[in-house]
PDB file of C-alpha atoms in Angstrom:
ATOM      1  CA  UNK A   1     -27.245 -15.331   3.377  1.00  0.00           C
ATOM      2  CA  UNK A   2     -25.907 -18.924   3.426  1.00  0.00           C
ATOM      3  CA  UNK A   3     -25.966 -19.658  -0.468  1.00  0.00           C
ATOM      4  CA  UNK A   4     -24.686 -16.449  -1.309  1.00  0.00           C
ATOM      5  CA  UNK A   5     -21.172 -16.905   0.302  1.00  0.00           C
ATOM      6  CA  UNK A   6     -21.534 -13.463   2.001  1.00  0.00           C
ATOM      7  CA  UNK A   7     -21.119 -13.165   5.542  1.00  0.00           C
ATOM      8  CA  UNK A   8     -21.440 -10.519   8.086  1.00  0.00           C
ATOM      9  CA  UNK A   9     -19.497  -9.960  11.544  1.00  0.00           C
ATOM     10  CA  UNK A  10     -20.161  -7.221  14.147  1.00  0.00           C
ATOM     11  CA  UNK A  11     -17.905  -6.414  16.676  1.00  0.00           C
ATOM     12  CA  UNK A  12     -18.053  -3.646  19.272  1.00  0.00           C
ATOM     13  CA  UNK A  13     -17.549  -1.023  16.552  1.00  0.00           C
ATOM     14  CA  UNK A  14     -17.502  -2.706  13.651  1.00  0.00           C
ATOM     15  CA  UNK A  15     -19.544  -4.280  11.095  1.00  0.00           C
ATOM     16  CA  UNK A  16     -17.421  -6.516   8.133  1.00  0.00           C
ATOM     17  CA  UNK A  17     -18.619  -8.197   5.159  1.00  0.00           C
ATOM     18  CA  UNK A  18     -16.935 -11.108   3.675  1.00  0.00           C
ATOM     19  CA  UNK A  19     -17.390 -12.431   0.131  1.00  0.00           C
ATOM     20  CA  UNK A  20     -16.832 -16.346   0.083  1.00  0.00           C
ATOM     21  CA  UNK A  21     -19.094 -16.848  -2.785  1.00  0.00           C
ATOM     22  CA  UNK A  22     -18.958 -17.103  -6.454  1.00  0.00           C
ATOM     23  CA  UNK A  23     -18.339 -14.891  -8.878  1.00  0.00           C
ATOM     24  CA  UNK A  24     -22.309 -14.917  -9.747  1.00  0.00           C
ATOM     25  CA  UNK A  25     -25.128 -17.127 -10.661  1.00  0.00           C
ATOM     26  CA  UNK A  26     -23.653 -19.720 -13.096  1.00  0.00           C
ATOM     27  CA  UNK A  27     -26.022 -18.823 -15.944  1.00  0.00           C
ATOM     28  CA  UNK A  28     -25.254 -15.141 -15.577  1.00  0.00           C
ATOM     29  CA  UNK A  29     -21.911 -14.137 -14.253  1.00  0.00           C
ATOM     30  CA  UNK A  30     -21.446 -11.238 -16.211  1.00  0.00           C
ATOM     31  CA  UNK A  31     -22.116  -8.549 -13.253  1.00  0.00           C
ATOM     32  CA  UNK A  32     -19.434 -10.351 -11.464  1.00  0.00           C
ATOM     33  CA  UNK A  33     -16.399  -8.949 -10.014  1.00  0.00           C
ATOM     34  CA  UNK A  34     -13.325 -11.214  -9.799  1.00  0.00           C
ATOM     35  CA  UNK A  35     -13.084 -10.732  -5.779  1.00  0.00           C
ATOM     36  CA  UNK A  36     -13.242 -13.849  -3.997  1.00  0.00           C
ATOM     37  CA  UNK A  37     -12.243 -13.613  -0.345  1.00  0.00           C
ATOM     38  CA  UNK A  38     -12.773  -9.816  -0.455  1.00  0.00           C
ATOM     39  CA  UNK A  39     -14.123  -7.670   2.740  1.00  0.00           C
ATOM     40  CA  UNK A  40     -15.364  -4.103   3.183  1.00  0.00           C
ATOM     41  CA  UNK A  41     -15.318  -2.802   6.901  1.00  0.00           C
ATOM     42  CA  UNK A  42     -17.514  -0.104   8.657  1.00  0.00           C
ATOM     43  CA  UNK A  43     -16.142   1.256  12.066  1.00  0.00           C
ATOM     44  CA  UNK A  44     -18.185   2.973  14.287  1.00  0.00           C
ATOM     45  CA  UNK A  45     -20.812   3.423  11.501  1.00  0.00           C
ATOM     46  CA  UNK A  46     -18.643   4.969   9.092  1.00  0.00           C
ATOM     47  CA  UNK A  47     -16.980   3.226   5.955  1.00  0.00           C
ATOM     48  CA  UNK A  48     -13.276   2.446   6.668  1.00  0.00           C
ATOM     49  CA  UNK A  49     -12.226  -0.520   4.318  1.00  0.00           C
ATOM     50  CA  UNK A  50     -14.248  -0.111   0.619  1.00  0.00           C
ATOM     51  CA  UNK A  51     -14.183  -1.720  -3.051  1.00  0.00           C
ATOM     52  CA  UNK A  52     -13.190   0.335  -5.552  1.00  0.00           C
ATOM     53  CA  UNK A  53     -17.293   0.243  -6.298  1.00  0.00           C
ATOM     54  CA  UNK A  54     -18.688   0.447  -9.725  1.00  0.00           C
ATOM     55  CA  UNK A  55     -18.637   4.005 -11.902  1.00  0.00           C
ATOM     56  CA  UNK A  56     -19.374   2.635 -15.433  1.00  0.00           C
ATOM     57  CA  UNK A  57     -21.044  -0.658 -17.394  1.00  0.00           C
ATOM     58  CA  UNK A  58     -19.156   0.773 -20.382  1.00  0.00           C
ATOM     59  CA  UNK A  59     -16.669  -1.425 -22.049  1.00  0.00           C
ATOM     60  CA  UNK A  60     -13.495  -0.069 -21.336  1.00  0.00           C
ATOM     61  CA  UNK A  61      -9.751   0.414 -19.023  1.00  0.00           C
ATOM     62  CA  UNK A  62     -12.469   1.891 -16.113  1.00  0.00           C
ATOM     63  CA  UNK A  63     -14.646  -0.725 -16.330  1.00  0.00           C
ATOM     64  CA  UNK A  64     -11.698  -3.279 -16.550  1.00  0.00           C
ATOM     65  CA  UNK A  65     -10.494  -2.015 -13.650  1.00  0.00           C
ATOM     66  CA  UNK A  66     -13.305  -2.061 -11.243  1.00  0.00           C
ATOM     67  CA  UNK A  67     -14.249  -5.884 -12.253  1.00  0.00           C
ATOM     68  CA  UNK A  68     -10.601  -6.722 -11.529  1.00  0.00           C
ATOM     69  CA  UNK A  69      -8.860  -8.943  -8.582  1.00  0.00           C
ATOM     70  CA  UNK A  70      -6.960  -5.637  -7.470  1.00  0.00           C
ATOM     71  CA  UNK A  71      -9.287  -3.336  -7.426  1.00  0.00           C
ATOM     72  CA  UNK A  72     -10.737  -5.398  -4.125  1.00  0.00           C
ATOM     73  CA  UNK A  73      -9.465  -6.168  -0.583  1.00  0.00           C
ATOM     74  CA  UNK A  74      -8.104  -9.041  -1.509  1.00  0.00           C
ATOM     75  CA  UNK A  75      -4.867 -11.424  -2.728  1.00  0.00           C
ATOM     76  CA  UNK A  76      -3.352 -11.161  -6.240  1.00  0.00           C
ATOM     77  CA  UNK A  77      -0.339 -13.250  -7.185  1.00  0.00           C
ATOM     78  CA  UNK A  78       1.546 -11.508 -10.115  1.00  0.00           C
ATOM     79  CA  UNK A  79      -1.006  -8.664 -11.025  1.00  0.00           C
ATOM     80  CA  UNK A  80      -3.674 -11.512 -12.209  1.00  0.00           C
ATOM     81  CA  UNK A  81      -7.345 -11.858 -11.869  1.00  0.00           C
ATOM     82  CA  UNK A  82      -9.036 -14.550 -10.087  1.00  0.00           C
ATOM     83  CA  UNK A  83     -11.061 -15.515 -12.898  1.00  0.00           C
ATOM     84  CA  UNK A  84     -10.849 -14.083 -16.549  1.00  0.00           C
ATOM     85  CA  UNK A  85     -13.338 -11.254 -16.739  1.00  0.00           C
ATOM     86  CA  UNK A  86     -13.377  -9.374 -19.768  1.00  0.00           C
ATOM     87  CA  UNK A  87     -15.568  -6.999 -22.422  1.00  0.00           C
ATOM     88  CA  UNK A  88     -17.888  -5.311 -19.865  1.00  0.00           C
ATOM     89  CA  UNK A  89     -20.346  -8.325 -18.619  1.00  0.00           C
ATOM     90  CA  UNK A  90     -17.951 -11.311 -20.106  1.00  0.00           C
ATOM     91  CA  UNK A  91     -16.406 -14.137 -17.600  1.00  0.00           C
ATOM     92  CA  UNK A  92     -14.257 -16.890 -19.079  1.00  0.00           C
ATOM     93  CA  UNK A  93     -12.356 -19.163 -17.040  1.00  0.00           C
ATOM     94  CA  UNK A  94     -13.583 -19.193 -13.187  1.00  0.00           C
ATOM     95  CA  UNK A  95     -12.028 -19.541  -9.887  1.00  0.00           C
ATOM     96  CA  UNK A  96     -13.435 -21.874  -7.763  1.00  0.00           C
ATOM     97  CA  UNK A  97     -14.131 -21.486  -4.272  1.00  0.00           C
ATOM     98  CA  UNK A  98     -14.404 -23.844  -1.351  1.00  0.00           C
ATOM     99  CA  UNK A  99     -15.771 -22.933   2.248  1.00  0.00           C
ATOM    100  CA  UNK A 100     -13.822 -24.837   4.664  1.00  0.00           C
ATOM    101  CA  UNK A 101     -14.875 -23.429   8.096  1.00  0.00           C
ATOM    102  CA  UNK A 102     -17.828 -21.538   8.899  1.00  0.00           C
ATOM    103  CA  UNK A 103     -18.446 -20.323  12.267  1.00  0.00           C
ATOM    104  CA  UNK A 104     -20.003 -17.412  14.187  1.00  0.00           C
ATOM    105  CA  UNK A 105     -17.222 -16.034  14.428  1.00  0.00           C
ATOM    106  CA  UNK A 106     -14.874 -17.388  11.806  1.00  0.00           C
ATOM    107  CA  UNK A 107     -14.466 -17.898   8.218  1.00  0.00           C
ATOM    108  CA  UNK A 108     -12.451 -20.051   6.187  1.00  0.00           C
ATOM    109  CA  UNK A 109     -12.371 -20.830   2.374  1.00  0.00           C
ATOM    110  CA  UNK A 110      -9.889 -20.957  -0.268  1.00  0.00           C
ATOM    111  CA  UNK A 111     -10.071 -20.434  -4.584  1.00  0.00           C
ATOM    112  CA  UNK A 112      -8.290 -21.785  -7.092  1.00  0.00           C
ATOM    113  CA  UNK A 113      -7.976 -18.949  -9.315  1.00  0.00           C
ATOM    114  CA  UNK A 114      -4.119 -19.055  -9.499  1.00  0.00           C
ATOM    115  CA  UNK A 115      -1.471 -21.820 -10.153  1.00  0.00           C
ATOM    116  CA  UNK A 116      -1.376 -22.099  -6.296  1.00  0.00           C
ATOM    117  CA  UNK A 117      -4.198 -21.651  -4.071  1.00  0.00           C
ATOM    118  CA  UNK A 118      -5.116 -18.909  -2.079  1.00  0.00           C
ATOM    119  CA  UNK A 119      -6.594 -19.913   1.874  1.00  0.00           C
ATOM    120  CA  UNK A 120      -8.270 -16.958   3.887  1.00  0.00           C
ATOM    121  CA  UNK A 121      -9.378 -16.909   7.310  1.00  0.00           C
ATOM    122  CA  UNK A 122     -11.395 -14.401   9.209  1.00  0.00           C
ATOM    123  CA  UNK A 123     -11.447 -14.308  12.435  1.00  0.00           C
ATOM    124  CA  UNK A 124     -13.670 -12.122  14.125  1.00  0.00           C
ATOM    125  CA  UNK A 125     -13.770 -11.133  17.926  1.00  0.00           C
ATOM    126  CA  UNK A 126     -15.519  -8.542  19.973  1.00  0.00           C
ATOM    127  CA  UNK A 127     -12.604  -5.548  19.595  1.00  0.00           C
ATOM    128  CA  UNK A 128     -10.155  -7.490  17.015  1.00  0.00           C
ATOM    129  CA  UNK A 129     -10.479  -9.012  13.462  1.00  0.00           C
ATOM    130  CA  UNK A 130      -7.653 -11.269  12.344  1.00  0.00           C
ATOM    131  CA  UNK A 131      -7.354 -11.942   8.725  1.00  0.00           C
ATOM    132  CA  UNK A 132      -4.663 -14.790   7.449  1.00  0.00           C
ATOM    133  CA  UNK A 133      -3.900 -15.472   4.131  1.00  0.00           C
ATOM    134  CA  UNK A 134      -1.736 -18.359   3.020  1.00  0.00           C
ATOM    135  CA  UNK A 135      -0.633 -19.823  -0.542  1.00  0.00           C
ATOM    136  CA  UNK A 136      -0.850 -23.676  -0.891  1.00  0.00           C
ATOM    137  CA  UNK A 137       3.195 -23.509  -2.427  1.00  0.00           C
ATOM    138  CA  UNK A 138       5.820 -20.883  -1.998  1.00  0.00           C
ATOM    139  CA  UNK A 139       4.834 -18.014  -4.138  1.00  0.00           C
ATOM    140  CA  UNK A 140       4.730 -14.033  -4.229  1.00  0.00           C
ATOM    141  CA  UNK A 141       1.529 -12.678  -3.287  1.00  0.00           C
ATOM    142  CA  UNK A 142       0.395  -9.175  -2.756  1.00  0.00           C
ATOM    143  CA  UNK A 143      -2.906  -7.963  -0.552  1.00  0.00           C
ATOM    144  CA  UNK A 144      -4.479  -4.551  -0.725  1.00  0.00           C
ATOM    145  CA  UNK A 145      -6.583  -2.666   1.772  1.00  0.00           C
ATOM    146  CA  UNK A 146      -8.670   0.314   0.109  1.00  0.00           C
ATOM    147  CA  UNK A 147      -9.495   3.064   2.573  1.00  0.00           C
ATOM    148  CA  UNK A 148     -12.549   5.375   2.104  1.00  0.00           C
ATOM    149  CA  UNK A 149     -11.587   9.262   0.967  1.00  0.00           C
ATOM    150  CA  UNK A 150     -12.307  10.139   4.543  1.00  0.00           C
ATOM    151  CA  UNK A 151      -9.887   8.005   6.730  1.00  0.00           C
ATOM    152  CA  UNK A 152      -6.912   9.534   7.076  1.00  0.00           C
ATOM    153  CA  UNK A 153      -3.729   7.212   8.311  1.00  0.00           C
ATOM    154  CA  UNK A 154       0.151   6.703   8.750  1.00  0.00           C
ATOM    155  CA  UNK A 155       2.036   3.875   8.245  1.00  0.00           C
ATOM    156  CA  UNK A 156       4.917   3.054  10.726  1.00  0.00           C
ATOM    157  CA  UNK A 157       7.229   0.000  11.372  1.00  0.00           C
ATOM    158  CA  UNK A 158       5.065  -2.101   9.594  1.00  0.00           C
ATOM    159  CA  UNK A 159       1.711  -1.000  11.547  1.00  0.00           C
ATOM    160  CA  UNK A 160      -0.761   1.435  10.074  1.00  0.00           C
ATOM    161  CA  UNK A 161      -2.577   3.939  12.334  1.00  0.00           C
ATOM    162  CA  UNK A 162      -5.810   5.427  12.165  1.00  0.00           C
ATOM    163  CA  UNK A 163      -7.296   7.349  14.842  1.00  0.00           C
ATOM    164  CA  UNK A 164      -7.768   5.263  17.711  1.00  0.00           C
ATOM    165  CA  UNK A 165      -7.361   1.942  14.867  1.00  0.00           C
ATOM    166  CA  UNK A 166      -4.430  -0.171  14.795  1.00  0.00           C
ATOM    167  CA  UNK A 167      -3.830  -2.489  12.148  1.00  0.00           C
ATOM    168  CA  UNK A 168      -0.465  -4.894  12.407  1.00  0.00           C
ATOM    169  CA  UNK A 169       0.803  -6.184   9.484  1.00  0.00           C
ATOM    170  CA  UNK A 170       2.892  -9.516   9.826  1.00  0.00           C
ATOM    171  CA  UNK A 171       5.305 -11.449   7.510  1.00  0.00           C
ATOM    172  CA  UNK A 172       5.552  -8.683   5.367  1.00  0.00           C
ATOM    173  CA  UNK A 173       8.045  -8.067   2.680  1.00  0.00           C
ATOM    174  CA  UNK A 174       6.979  -4.542   1.572  1.00  0.00           C
ATOM    175  CA  UNK A 175       4.366  -1.931   2.298  1.00  0.00           C
ATOM    176  CA  UNK A 176       3.613   1.191   0.214  1.00  0.00           C
ATOM    177  CA  UNK A 177       0.804   3.546  -0.776  1.00  0.00           C
ATOM    178  CA  UNK A 178      -1.252   3.703  -4.177  1.00  0.00           C
ATOM    179  CA  UNK A 179      -3.499   6.192  -5.088  1.00  0.00           C
ATOM    180  CA  UNK A 180      -6.914   4.904  -6.418  1.00  0.00           C
ATOM    181  CA  UNK A 181     -10.411   6.082  -7.366  1.00  0.00           C
ATOM    182  CA  UNK A 182     -13.182   5.189  -5.370  1.00  0.00           C
ATOM    183  CA  UNK A 183     -16.693   5.234  -6.981  1.00  0.00           C
ATOM    184  CA  UNK A 184     -19.475   5.581  -4.609  1.00  0.00           C
ATOM    185  CA  UNK A 185     -21.954   5.554  -7.028  1.00  0.00           C
ATOM    186  CA  UNK A 186     -22.324   5.988 -11.331  1.00  0.00           C
ATOM    187  CA  UNK A 187     -20.252   8.385 -12.664  1.00  0.00           C
ATOM    188  CA  UNK A 188     -18.905   9.700  -9.454  1.00  0.00           C
ATOM    189  CA  UNK A 189     -15.236   8.935  -8.663  1.00  0.00           C
ATOM    190  CA  UNK A 190     -13.008  10.227  -5.373  1.00  0.00           C
ATOM    191  CA  UNK A 191      -9.648   9.906  -5.365  1.00  0.00           C
ATOM    192  CA  UNK A 192      -8.392   7.878  -2.242  1.00  0.00           C
ATOM    193  CA  UNK A 193      -5.675   5.784  -0.916  1.00  0.00           C
ATOM    194  CA  UNK A 194      -4.602   1.884  -0.955  1.00  0.00           C
ATOM    195  CA  UNK A 195      -2.154   0.117   1.317  1.00  0.00           C
ATOM    196  CA  UNK A 196      -0.405  -2.572  -0.929  1.00  0.00           C
ATOM    197  CA  UNK A 197       0.962  -5.287   0.984  1.00  0.00           C
ATOM    198  CA  UNK A 198       3.501  -7.692  -0.925  1.00  0.00           C
ATOM    199  CA  UNK A 199       4.186 -10.975   1.073  1.00  0.00           C
ATOM    200  CA  UNK A 200       5.386 -14.257   0.260  1.00  0.00           C
ATOM    201  CA  UNK A 201       3.313 -17.424   1.068  1.00  0.00           C
ATOM    202  CA  UNK A 202       1.676 -16.597   4.188  1.00  0.00           C
ATOM    203  CA  UNK A 203       0.194 -13.203   5.895  1.00  0.00           C
ATOM    204  CA  UNK A 204      -1.678 -11.907   9.120  1.00  0.00           C
ATOM    205  CA  UNK A 205      -3.408  -8.447   9.190  1.00  0.00           C
ATOM    206  CA  UNK A 206      -4.688  -7.833  12.884  1.00  0.00           C
ATOM    207  CA  UNK A 207      -7.345  -4.698  13.484  1.00  0.00           C
ATOM    208  CA  UNK A 208      -7.206  -3.550  17.140  1.00  0.00           C
ATOM    209  CA  UNK A 209     -10.328  -1.469  17.514  1.00  0.00           C
TER     210      UNK A 209
END
């Protein structure tokens, strides 16, 4: 799916889909979300890290939330969206994304949706996933990991443990858990948990499988 910007990486136990594409086709971006450099992750054939999903097309707060950057597994700065999404299917100012490196096991791209550029690298080995975020100037960023409702986890000393999965978080200012509603389909929302990671300038997230 070269032109789409989507990339799939597979390892011994996982499948990861990364989004390094535009918000949508230039001629009809209305179904797009402000989700550049987000990802979803399946482990052992089951959903593990998920986006919030889409439960409605009705104009309103819920539609705005589901299209927002904070509803996806990427980085926000000052709680803002990468691109200007509004009124259900409207898009104003759009972030531009550039793919810097595109290899069999590694993807690096950056976008200009904020006052500073956000660059993210996915390095996907057989039993390990490394995600590195870098902001082009000194700034405070927030990364999110939305866990599927079936996933149970605990946080100890800047590590997240879930069964036989360990997630190390490096260069972090603070980590906490926030509730969100996962929408697997229209008109269906299931309570789940999102890990919020505050950092300054650069961040490393390592999945050990």
